[in-house]
Amino acid sequence: MNNSKKIAGVAGVASMLWLALTLAVAANQRRLVFNPAVKRDVDRPVSSAHRTRPVVLRSKDGTRLSGWLMTPTAPGPHPGVVYFGGRSEEVSWVARDAGQLFPGMAVLAVNYRGYGDSHGDPAELHMVDDGCMLFDWMGEHAHVDPKRIALVGRSLGSGVAVQVASAREAHSVVLITPYDSILAIAKRRFRALPVGYVLRHRFESVKYASNLKAPTYILRAASDDVVPHSHTDLLAAQLGTLHSDVTIPDSDHLTIPHLEATQSRIATFLTSQFSQARA
């Protein structure tokens, strides 16, 4: 009888701990999914190969979004790129590296809500809606060919890029360390918790992958402890328009976008795709 009471007591404590952990995940999920970087990565964002200017745009609900527009010095219209950053990323570095990453292309890099100088709070629904707005704005810009706009998304931003590409006619797509879904990664991390019931920001790219019509280029980090390759495999398997799936040597989840090997591959892929379209 005493043993039964002890077992019941231990089970009760375990249940309370499980419930407390579940509630903690539910209450702090925004902090777990997003990690807004406010400080600029680069003090003076300027591309040596572009005219660089800060832009302030308004979302559909009026939220102020801040970033940079880079346009080539030669007369347009030019192919365009809309960039979506990672979970902890402030995007001013894109302006610095745009000459290597996006030669001859107009580039729009805008911080998510709550990141950099952008107002508001980050959320999946807002990111996708804002991403569609940015794509549309880019297509209306005088220096951009609206039929040649690519989407580039890194890590968390790969999920934004996939959903925007599903809703808009992107010319091509680049996904850096992409995943099948944040929900799947969360389930892997919190195996004992019912995250499927509490997670609101799911970023289920795998559900949209088959809708993509644009050639899609995947770049993986050689060592990635944030997005295991198995989660990228599941996404790649659903992409009917997968152009290439490459692993960048000597890279990890944080360093991959800044490496010369990564930047040259992205530049080569986009230049080739845009040239074919023009021909």
PDB file of C-alpha atoms in Angstrom:
ATOM      1  CA  MET A   1       0.000   0.000   0.000  1.00  0.00           C
ATOM      2  CA  ASN A   2       2.799   2.356   0.895  1.00  0.00           C
ATOM      3  CA  ASN A   3       4.585   1.478  -2.361  1.00  0.00           C
ATOM      4  CA  SER A   4       1.415   2.227  -4.303  1.00  0.00           C
ATOM      5  CA  LYS A   5       1.149   5.631  -2.652  1.00  0.00           C
ATOM      6  CA  LYS A   6       4.789   6.356  -3.430  1.00  0.00           C
ATOM      7  CA  ILE A   7       4.337   5.370  -7.065  1.00  0.00           C
ATOM      8  CA  ALA A   8       1.192   7.488  -7.287  1.00  0.00           C
ATOM      9  CA  GLY A   9       3.031  10.408  -5.712  1.00  0.00           C
ATOM     10  CA  VAL A  10       5.953  10.121  -8.138  1.00  0.00           C
ATOM     11  CA  ALA A  11       3.524   9.873 -11.063  1.00  0.00           C
ATOM     12  CA  GLY A  12       1.704  12.953  -9.813  1.00  0.00           C
ATOM     13  CA  VAL A  13       4.912  14.969  -9.579  1.00  0.00           C
ATOM     14  CA  ALA A  14       5.967  13.798 -13.048  1.00  0.00           C
ATOM     15  CA  SER A  15       2.602  14.819 -14.468  1.00  0.00           C
ATOM     16  CA  MET A  16       2.885  18.250 -12.884  1.00  0.00           C
ATOM     17  CA  LEU A  17       6.388  18.716 -14.285  1.00  0.00           C
ATOM     18  CA  TRP A  18       5.216  17.607 -17.740  1.00  0.00           C
ATOM     19  CA  LEU A  19       2.328  20.057 -17.594  1.00  0.00           C
ATOM     20  CA  ALA A  20       4.600  22.857 -16.393  1.00  0.00           C
ATOM     21  CA  LEU A  21       7.056  22.232 -19.217  1.00  0.00           C
ATOM     22  CA  THR A  22       4.228  22.138 -21.772  1.00  0.00           C
ATOM     23  CA  LEU A  23       2.837  25.416 -20.493  1.00  0.00           C
ATOM     24  CA  ALA A  24       6.328  26.958 -20.525  1.00  0.00           C
ATOM     25  CA  VAL A  25       6.832  25.969 -24.163  1.00  0.00           C
ATOM     26  CA  ALA A  26       3.400  27.336 -25.061  1.00  0.00           C
ATOM     27  CA  ALA A  27       4.016  30.636 -23.249  1.00  0.00           C
ATOM     28  CA  ASN A  28       7.534  31.143 -24.583  1.00  0.00           C
ATOM     29  CA  GLN A  29       7.138  29.772 -28.099  1.00  0.00           C
ATOM     30  CA  ARG A  30       7.717  33.148 -29.757  1.00  0.00           C
ATOM     31  CA  ARG A  31      11.037  33.407 -27.936  1.00  0.00           C
ATOM     32  CA  LEU A  32      11.917  29.840 -28.922  1.00  0.00           C
ATOM     33  CA  VAL A  33      11.122  30.352 -32.634  1.00  0.00           C
ATOM     34  CA  PHE A  34      12.311  33.948 -33.041  1.00  0.00           C
ATOM     35  CA  ASN A  35      15.368  35.705 -31.676  1.00  0.00           C
ATOM     36  CA  PRO A  36      15.112  39.294 -32.943  1.00  0.00           C
ATOM     37  CA  ALA A  37      18.462  40.947 -33.598  1.00  0.00           C
ATOM     38  CA  VAL A  38      18.102  44.697 -33.139  1.00  0.00           C
ATOM     39  CA  LYS A  39      21.717  45.862 -33.474  1.00  0.00           C
ATOM     40  CA  ARG A  40      22.982  46.280 -37.029  1.00  0.00           C
ATOM     41  CA  ASP A  41      25.390  43.617 -38.226  1.00  0.00           C
ATOM     42  CA  VAL A  42      27.092  46.269 -40.386  1.00  0.00           C
ATOM     43  CA  ASP A  43      27.288  49.897 -39.247  1.00  0.00           C
ATOM     44  CA  ARG A  44      27.232  51.408 -42.744  1.00  0.00           C
ATOM     45  CA  PRO A  45      25.546  48.995 -45.155  1.00  0.00           C
ATOM     46  CA  VAL A  46      26.856  49.763 -48.647  1.00  0.00           C
ATOM     47  CA  SER A  47      27.375  47.531 -51.676  1.00  0.00           C
ATOM     48  CA  SER A  48      30.433  48.362 -53.754  1.00  0.00           C
ATOM     49  CA  ALA A  49      28.595  47.196 -56.895  1.00  0.00           C
ATOM     50  CA  HIS A  50      25.210  48.797 -56.274  1.00  0.00           C
ATOM     51  CA  ARG A  51      23.545  52.034 -55.391  1.00  0.00           C
ATOM     52  CA  THR A  52      22.463  51.394 -51.810  1.00  0.00           C
ATOM     53  CA  ARG A  53      19.676  53.236 -50.066  1.00  0.00           C
ATOM     54  CA  PRO A  54      17.671  52.595 -46.886  1.00  0.00           C
ATOM     55  CA  VAL A  55      13.977  51.947 -47.411  1.00  0.00           C
ATOM     56  CA  VAL A  56      10.999  52.146 -45.076  1.00  0.00           C
ATOM     57  CA  LEU A  57       7.910  50.264 -46.220  1.00  0.00           C
ATOM     58  CA  ARG A  58       4.511  49.758 -44.654  1.00  0.00           C
ATOM     59  CA  SER A  59       2.871  46.365 -44.243  1.00  0.00           C
ATOM     60  CA  LYS A  60      -0.827  45.867 -44.994  1.00  0.00           C
ATOM     61  CA  ASP A  61      -1.661  46.729 -41.381  1.00  0.00           C
ATOM     62  CA  GLY A  62       0.592  49.789 -41.403  1.00  0.00           C
ATOM     63  CA  THR A  63       3.560  48.341 -39.516  1.00  0.00           C
ATOM     64  CA  ARG A  64       6.834  50.058 -40.389  1.00  0.00           C
ATOM     65  CA  LEU A  65       9.441  47.761 -41.971  1.00  0.00           C
ATOM     66  CA  SER A  66      13.020  48.915 -42.526  1.00  0.00           C
ATOM     67  CA  GLY A  67      15.788  47.627 -44.746  1.00  0.00           C
ATOM     68  CA  TRP A  68      17.864  48.339 -47.843  1.00  0.00           C
ATOM     69  CA  LEU A  69      17.400  48.412 -51.602  1.00  0.00           C
ATOM     70  CA  MET A  70      20.457  47.819 -53.760  1.00  0.00           C
ATOM     71  CA  THR A  71      20.255  48.616 -57.489  1.00  0.00           C
ATOM     72  CA  PRO A  72      23.023  48.114 -60.080  1.00  0.00           C
ATOM     73  CA  THR A  73      24.672  51.250 -61.421  1.00  0.00           C
ATOM     74  CA  ALA A  74      23.946  50.279 -65.055  1.00  0.00           C
ATOM     75  CA  PRO A  75      20.557  51.175 -66.567  1.00  0.00           C
ATOM     76  CA  GLY A  76      17.725  48.684 -65.926  1.00  0.00           C
ATOM     77  CA  PRO A  77      15.446  46.953 -65.752  1.00  0.00           C
ATOM     78  CA  HIS A  78      17.386  44.346 -63.791  1.00  0.00           C
ATOM     79  CA  PRO A  79      16.491  40.956 -62.365  1.00  0.00           C
ATOM     80  CA  GLY A  80      15.518  41.259 -58.729  1.00  0.00           C
ATOM     81  CA  VAL A  81      16.100  39.370 -55.484  1.00  0.00           C
ATOM     82  CA  VAL A  82      14.115  39.487 -52.240  1.00  0.00           C
ATOM     83  CA  TYR A  83      16.075  38.144 -49.259  1.00  0.00           C
ATOM     84  CA  PHE A  84      14.656  36.615 -46.061  1.00  0.00           C
ATOM     85  CA  GLY A  85      16.980  36.173 -43.085  1.00  0.00           C
ATOM     86  CA  GLY A  86      17.394  33.653 -40.320  1.00  0.00           C
ATOM     87  CA  ARG A  87      16.043  33.399 -36.777  1.00  0.00           C
ATOM     88  CA  SER A  88      18.703  35.619 -35.195  1.00  0.00           C
ATOM     89  CA  GLU A  89      19.680  37.628 -38.256  1.00  0.00           C
ATOM     90  CA  GLU A  90      19.732  41.348 -38.893  1.00  0.00           C
ATOM     91  CA  VAL A  91      20.060  41.789 -42.654  1.00  0.00           C
ATOM     92  CA  SER A  92      22.388  44.795 -43.081  1.00  0.00           C
ATOM     93  CA  TRP A  93      25.230  42.393 -43.982  1.00  0.00           C
ATOM     94  CA  VAL A  94      23.416  41.592 -47.240  1.00  0.00           C
ATOM     95  CA  ALA A  95      24.014  45.160 -48.427  1.00  0.00           C
ATOM     96  CA  ARG A  96      27.727  44.760 -47.740  1.00  0.00           C
ATOM     97  CA  ASP A  97      27.967  41.427 -49.611  1.00  0.00           C
ATOM     98  CA  ALA A  98      25.449  42.105 -52.393  1.00  0.00           C
ATOM     99  CA  GLY A  99      28.169  42.622 -55.003  1.00  0.00           C
ATOM    100  CA  GLN A 100      29.440  39.064 -54.516  1.00  0.00           C
ATOM    101  CA  LEU A 101      26.053  37.439 -53.898  1.00  0.00           C
ATOM    102  CA  PHE A 102      23.880  39.224 -56.437  1.00  0.00           C
ATOM    103  CA  PRO A 103      25.963  40.782 -59.232  1.00  0.00           C
ATOM    104  CA  GLY A 104      23.908  42.779 -61.724  1.00  0.00           C
ATOM    105  CA  MET A 105      20.716  42.241 -59.701  1.00  0.00           C
ATOM    106  CA  ALA A 106      18.496  44.599 -57.741  1.00  0.00           C
ATOM    107  CA  VAL A 107      18.260  43.387 -54.147  1.00  0.00           C
ATOM    108  CA  LEU A 108      15.720  44.060 -51.399  1.00  0.00           C
ATOM    109  CA  ALA A 109      16.667  43.037 -47.860  1.00  0.00           C
ATOM    110  CA  VAL A 110      14.177  44.079 -45.186  1.00  0.00           C
ATOM    111  CA  ASN A 111      14.246  43.137 -41.517  1.00  0.00           C
ATOM    112  CA  TYR A 112      11.329  41.172 -40.084  1.00  0.00           C
ATOM    113  CA  ARG A 113       9.000  42.819 -37.592  1.00  0.00           C
ATOM    114  CA  GLY A 114      10.879  43.346 -34.347  1.00  0.00           C
ATOM    115  CA  TYR A 115      14.275  42.962 -36.066  1.00  0.00           C
ATOM    116  CA  GLY A 116      16.639  45.829 -36.780  1.00  0.00           C
ATOM    117  CA  ASP A 117      14.668  49.060 -37.089  1.00  0.00           C
ATOM    118  CA  SER A 118      11.445  47.324 -38.113  1.00  0.00           C
ATOM    119  CA  HIS A 119       8.488  47.774 -35.776  1.00  0.00           C
ATOM    120  CA  GLY A 120       6.031  45.182 -34.449  1.00  0.00           C
ATOM    121  CA  ASP A 121       6.421  41.606 -33.257  1.00  0.00           C
ATOM    122  CA  PRO A 122       7.527  38.636 -35.360  1.00  0.00           C
ATOM    123  CA  ALA A 123       4.981  35.977 -36.295  1.00  0.00           C
ATOM    124  CA  GLU A 124       4.727  33.448 -39.105  1.00  0.00           C
ATOM    125  CA  LEU A 125       1.552  34.929 -40.585  1.00  0.00           C
ATOM    126  CA  HIS A 126       3.032  38.433 -40.606  1.00  0.00           C
ATOM    127  CA  MET A 127       6.312  37.263 -42.131  1.00  0.00           C
ATOM    128  CA  VAL A 128       4.563  35.566 -45.030  1.00  0.00           C
ATOM    129  CA  ASP A 129       2.134  38.437 -45.627  1.00  0.00           C
ATOM    130  CA  ASP A 130       4.982  40.952 -45.456  1.00  0.00           C
ATOM    131  CA  GLY A 131       7.064  38.752 -47.760  1.00  0.00           C
ATOM    132  CA  CYS A 132       4.317  38.793 -50.408  1.00  0.00           C
ATOM    133  CA  MET A 133       4.076  42.570 -50.044  1.00  0.00           C
ATOM    134  CA  LEU A 134       7.841  42.919 -50.544  1.00  0.00           C
ATOM    135  CA  PHE A 135       7.706  40.711 -53.640  1.00  0.00           C
ATOM    136  CA  ASP A 136       4.895  42.835 -55.097  1.00  0.00           C
ATOM    137  CA  TRP A 137       6.690  46.079 -54.225  1.00  0.00           C
ATOM    138  CA  MET A 138       9.850  44.844 -55.920  1.00  0.00           C
ATOM    139  CA  GLY A 139       7.909  43.998 -59.076  1.00  0.00           C
ATOM    140  CA  GLU A 140       6.531  47.532 -59.236  1.00  0.00           C
ATOM    141  CA  HIS A 141       9.968  49.138 -58.914  1.00  0.00           C
ATOM    142  CA  ALA A 142      11.152  50.911 -62.061  1.00  0.00           C
ATOM    143  CA  HIS A 143      14.623  49.319 -61.955  1.00  0.00           C
ATOM    144  CA  VAL A 144      13.321  45.724 -61.753  1.00  0.00           C
ATOM    145  CA  ASP A 145      12.073  43.251 -64.364  1.00  0.00           C
ATOM    146  CA  PRO A 146       8.869  41.942 -62.706  1.00  0.00           C
ATOM    147  CA  LYS A 147       9.154  38.606 -64.538  1.00  0.00           C
ATOM    148  CA  ARG A 148      12.620  37.926 -63.124  1.00  0.00           C
ATOM    149  CA  ILE A 149      12.386  38.118 -59.334  1.00  0.00           C
ATOM    150  CA  ALA A 150      14.072  35.458 -57.221  1.00  0.00           C
ATOM    151  CA  LEU A 151      13.503  34.608 -53.565  1.00  0.00           C
ATOM    152  CA  VAL A 152      16.412  33.763 -51.273  1.00  0.00           C
ATOM    153  CA  GLY A 153      15.738  32.459 -47.769  1.00  0.00           C
ATOM    154  CA  ARG A 154      18.153  31.389 -45.064  1.00  0.00           C
ATOM    155  CA  SER A 155      17.238  28.976 -42.241  1.00  0.00           C
ATOM    156  CA  LEU A 156      14.012  30.353 -40.720  1.00  0.00           C
ATOM    157  CA  GLY A 157      13.691  32.566 -43.803  1.00  0.00           C
ATOM    158  CA  SER A 158      13.660  29.519 -46.065  1.00  0.00           C
ATOM    159  CA  GLY A 159      10.188  28.819 -44.686  1.00  0.00           C
ATOM    160  CA  VAL A 160       9.107  32.350 -45.560  1.00  0.00           C
ATOM    161  CA  ALA A 161      10.593  32.059 -49.067  1.00  0.00           C
ATOM    162  CA  VAL A 162       8.808  28.758 -49.735  1.00  0.00           C
ATOM    163  CA  GLN A 163       5.415  30.132 -48.724  1.00  0.00           C
ATOM    164  CA  VAL A 164       5.892  33.346 -50.716  1.00  0.00           C
ATOM    165  CA  ALA A 165       7.003  31.313 -53.748  1.00  0.00           C
ATOM    166  CA  SER A 166       3.855  29.237 -53.352  1.00  0.00           C
ATOM    167  CA  ALA A 167       1.710  32.385 -53.452  1.00  0.00           C
ATOM    168  CA  ARG A 168       3.639  34.421 -56.035  1.00  0.00           C
ATOM    169  CA  GLU A 169       5.276  33.694 -59.402  1.00  0.00           C
ATOM    170  CA  ALA A 170       8.899  33.712 -58.333  1.00  0.00           C
ATOM    171  CA  HIS A 171      11.414  33.235 -61.120  1.00  0.00           C
ATOM    172  CA  SER A 172      13.790  31.120 -59.027  1.00  0.00           C
ATOM    173  CA  VAL A 173      14.338  30.192 -55.387  1.00  0.00           C
ATOM    174  CA  VAL A 174      17.450  29.713 -53.244  1.00  0.00           C
ATOM    175  CA  LEU A 175      17.086  27.981 -49.879  1.00  0.00           C
ATOM    176  CA  ILE A 176      20.019  28.041 -47.449  1.00  0.00           C
ATOM    177  CA  THR A 177      19.876  25.362 -44.713  1.00  0.00           C
ATOM    178  CA  PRO A 178      16.120  24.788 -45.225  1.00  0.00           C
ATOM    179  CA  TYR A 179      13.890  22.447 -43.227  1.00  0.00           C
ATOM    180  CA  ASP A 180      10.678  20.477 -43.689  1.00  0.00           C
ATOM    181  CA  SER A 181       8.950  22.327 -40.831  1.00  0.00           C
ATOM    182  CA  ILE A 182       9.722  24.098 -37.571  1.00  0.00           C
ATOM    183  CA  LEU A 183       7.024  21.894 -36.042  1.00  0.00           C
ATOM    184  CA  ALA A 184       8.975  18.747 -36.959  1.00  0.00           C
ATOM    185  CA  ILE A 185      12.195  20.170 -35.529  1.00  0.00           C
ATOM    186  CA  ALA A 186      10.386  21.184 -32.332  1.00  0.00           C
ATOM    187  CA  LYS A 187       8.934  17.695 -31.979  1.00  0.00           C
ATOM    188  CA  ARG A 188      12.458  16.298 -32.317  1.00  0.00           C
ATOM    189  CA  ARG A 189      13.763  18.664 -29.649  1.00  0.00           C
ATOM    190  CA  PHE A 190      10.851  18.307 -27.212  1.00  0.00           C
ATOM    191  CA  ARG A 191      10.015  14.648 -27.752  1.00  0.00           C
ATOM    192  CA  ALA A 192       7.973  14.195 -24.591  1.00  0.00           C
ATOM    193  CA  LEU A 193       5.838  17.307 -24.996  1.00  0.00           C
ATOM    194  CA  PRO A 194       2.693  17.784 -27.133  1.00  0.00           C
ATOM    195  CA  VAL A 195       4.195  20.629 -29.177  1.00  0.00           C
ATOM    196  CA  GLY A 196       1.837  19.867 -32.033  1.00  0.00           C
ATOM    197  CA  TYR A 197      -1.026  21.201 -29.917  1.00  0.00           C
ATOM    198  CA  VAL A 198       0.661  24.368 -28.654  1.00  0.00           C
ATOM    199  CA  LEU A 199       3.004  25.574 -31.412  1.00  0.00           C
ATOM    200  CA  ARG A 200       1.461  28.384 -33.491  1.00  0.00           C
ATOM    201  CA  HIS A 201       4.462  29.296 -35.657  1.00  0.00           C
ATOM    202  CA  ARG A 202       4.876  26.018 -37.538  1.00  0.00           C
ATOM    203  CA  PHE A 203       6.539  27.067 -40.813  1.00  0.00           C
ATOM    204  CA  GLU A 204       5.520  23.825 -42.523  1.00  0.00           C
ATOM    205  CA  SER A 205       7.465  24.266 -45.749  1.00  0.00           C
ATOM    206  CA  VAL A 206       6.914  20.650 -46.722  1.00  0.00           C
ATOM    207  CA  LYS A 207       3.198  21.368 -47.198  1.00  0.00           C
ATOM    208  CA  TYR A 208       3.940  24.055 -49.798  1.00  0.00           C
ATOM    209  CA  ALA A 209       6.953  22.511 -51.544  1.00  0.00           C
ATOM    210  CA  SER A 210       5.003  20.741 -54.280  1.00  0.00           C
ATOM    211  CA  ASN A 211       3.340  24.049 -55.226  1.00  0.00           C
ATOM    212  CA  LEU A 212       6.628  25.675 -56.226  1.00  0.00           C
ATOM    213  CA  LYS A 213       7.036  26.105 -59.963  1.00  0.00           C
ATOM    214  CA  ALA A 214      10.359  27.950 -59.917  1.00  0.00           C
ATOM    215  CA  PRO A 215      13.748  26.157 -60.126  1.00  0.00           C
ATOM    216  CA  THR A 216      14.900  25.725 -56.545  1.00  0.00           C
ATOM    217  CA  TYR A 217      18.495  25.548 -55.337  1.00  0.00           C
ATOM    218  CA  ILE A 218      19.269  24.074 -51.893  1.00  0.00           C
ATOM    219  CA  LEU A 219      22.499  24.761 -50.031  1.00  0.00           C
ATOM    220  CA  ARG A 220      23.309  22.762 -46.892  1.00  0.00           C
ATOM    221  CA  ALA A 221      25.947  23.296 -44.238  1.00  0.00           C
ATOM    222  CA  ALA A 222      28.483  20.490 -43.910  1.00  0.00           C
ATOM    223  CA  SER A 223      27.975  20.572 -40.142  1.00  0.00           C
ATOM    224  CA  ASP A 224      24.525  21.694 -39.030  1.00  0.00           C
ATOM    225  CA  ASP A 225      23.362  21.206 -35.458  1.00  0.00           C
ATOM    226  CA  VAL A 226      20.315  23.452 -35.955  1.00  0.00           C
ATOM    227  CA  VAL A 227      18.710  21.911 -39.046  1.00  0.00           C
ATOM    228  CA  PRO A 228      19.692  18.226 -39.311  1.00  0.00           C
ATOM    229  CA  HIS A 229      20.097  17.035 -42.902  1.00  0.00           C
ATOM    230  CA  SER A 230      17.237  14.597 -42.442  1.00  0.00           C
ATOM    231  CA  HIS A 231      14.846  17.560 -42.181  1.00  0.00           C
ATOM    232  CA  THR A 232      16.260  19.042 -45.400  1.00  0.00           C
ATOM    233  CA  ASP A 233      15.906  15.634 -47.091  1.00  0.00           C
ATOM    234  CA  LEU A 234      12.176  15.580 -46.372  1.00  0.00           C
ATOM    235  CA  LEU A 235      11.713  19.015 -47.937  1.00  0.00           C
ATOM    236  CA  ALA A 236      13.865  18.262 -50.986  1.00  0.00           C
ATOM    237  CA  ALA A 237      11.853  15.108 -51.673  1.00  0.00           C
ATOM    238  CA  GLN A 238       8.699  17.197 -52.128  1.00  0.00           C
ATOM    239  CA  LEU A 239      10.219  19.790 -54.473  1.00  0.00           C
ATOM    240  CA  GLY A 240       9.185  18.947 -58.007  1.00  0.00           C
ATOM    241  CA  THR A 241      11.374  21.765 -59.356  1.00  0.00           C
ATOM    242  CA  LEU A 242      14.584  20.991 -57.425  1.00  0.00           C
ATOM    243  CA  HIS A 243      17.478  22.242 -59.550  1.00  0.00           C
ATOM    244  CA  SER A 244      20.389  21.275 -57.291  1.00  0.00           C
ATOM    245  CA  ASP A 245      21.043  20.220 -53.708  1.00  0.00           C
ATOM    246  CA  VAL A 246      24.620  20.910 -52.624  1.00  0.00           C
ATOM    247  CA  THR A 247      26.604  20.850 -49.399  1.00  0.00           C
ATOM    248  CA  ILE A 248      29.134  23.625 -48.799  1.00  0.00           C
ATOM    249  CA  PRO A 249      32.438  22.216 -47.484  1.00  0.00           C
ATOM    250  CA  ASP A 250      33.778  23.437 -44.135  1.00  0.00           C
ATOM    251  CA  SER A 251      30.554  25.277 -43.309  1.00  0.00           C
ATOM    252  CA  ASP A 252      28.181  25.284 -40.375  1.00  0.00           C
ATOM    253  CA  HIS A 253      24.731  26.761 -39.772  1.00  0.00           C
ATOM    254  CA  LEU A 254      26.113  30.193 -38.817  1.00  0.00           C
ATOM    255  CA  THR A 255      28.977  30.604 -41.279  1.00  0.00           C
ATOM    256  CA  ILE A 256      27.438  29.236 -44.478  1.00  0.00           C
ATOM    257  CA  PRO A 257      25.956  32.452 -45.962  1.00  0.00           C
ATOM    258  CA  HIS A 258      29.200  34.387 -45.487  1.00  0.00           C
ATOM    259  CA  LEU A 259      31.555  31.908 -47.175  1.00  0.00           C
ATOM    260  CA  GLU A 260      32.940  32.628 -50.637  1.00  0.00           C
ATOM    261  CA  ALA A 261      31.933  29.151 -51.827  1.00  0.00           C
ATOM    262  CA  THR A 262      28.308  29.795 -50.867  1.00  0.00           C
ATOM    263  CA  GLN A 263      28.152  33.268 -52.334  1.00  0.00           C
ATOM    264  CA  SER A 264      29.750  32.269 -55.632  1.00  0.00           C
ATOM    265  CA  ARG A 265      27.348  29.336 -56.043  1.00  0.00           C
ATOM    266  CA  ILE A 266      24.321  31.540 -55.414  1.00  0.00           C
ATOM    267  CA  ALA A 267      25.614  34.186 -57.827  1.00  0.00           C
ATOM    268  CA  THR A 268      26.302  31.575 -60.516  1.00  0.00           C
ATOM    269  CA  PHE A 269      22.901  29.900 -60.141  1.00  0.00           C
ATOM    270  CA  LEU A 270      20.887  33.126 -60.242  1.00  0.00           C
ATOM    271  CA  THR A 271      22.924  34.648 -63.073  1.00  0.00           C
ATOM    272  CA  SER A 272      22.395  31.506 -65.148  1.00  0.00           C
ATOM    273  CA  GLN A 273      18.664  31.366 -64.436  1.00  0.00           C
ATOM    274  CA  PHE A 274      18.126  35.038 -65.208  1.00  0.00           C
ATOM    275  CA  SER A 275      20.184  34.814 -68.409  1.00  0.00           C
ATOM    276  CA  GLN A 276      18.118  31.881 -69.685  1.00  0.00           C
ATOM    277  CA  ALA A 277      14.926  33.809 -69.070  1.00  0.00           C
ATOM    278  CA  ARG A 278      16.223  36.850 -70.937  1.00  0.00           C
ATOM    279  CA  ALA A 279      17.330  34.724 -73.893  1.00  0.00           C
TER     280      ALA A 279
END
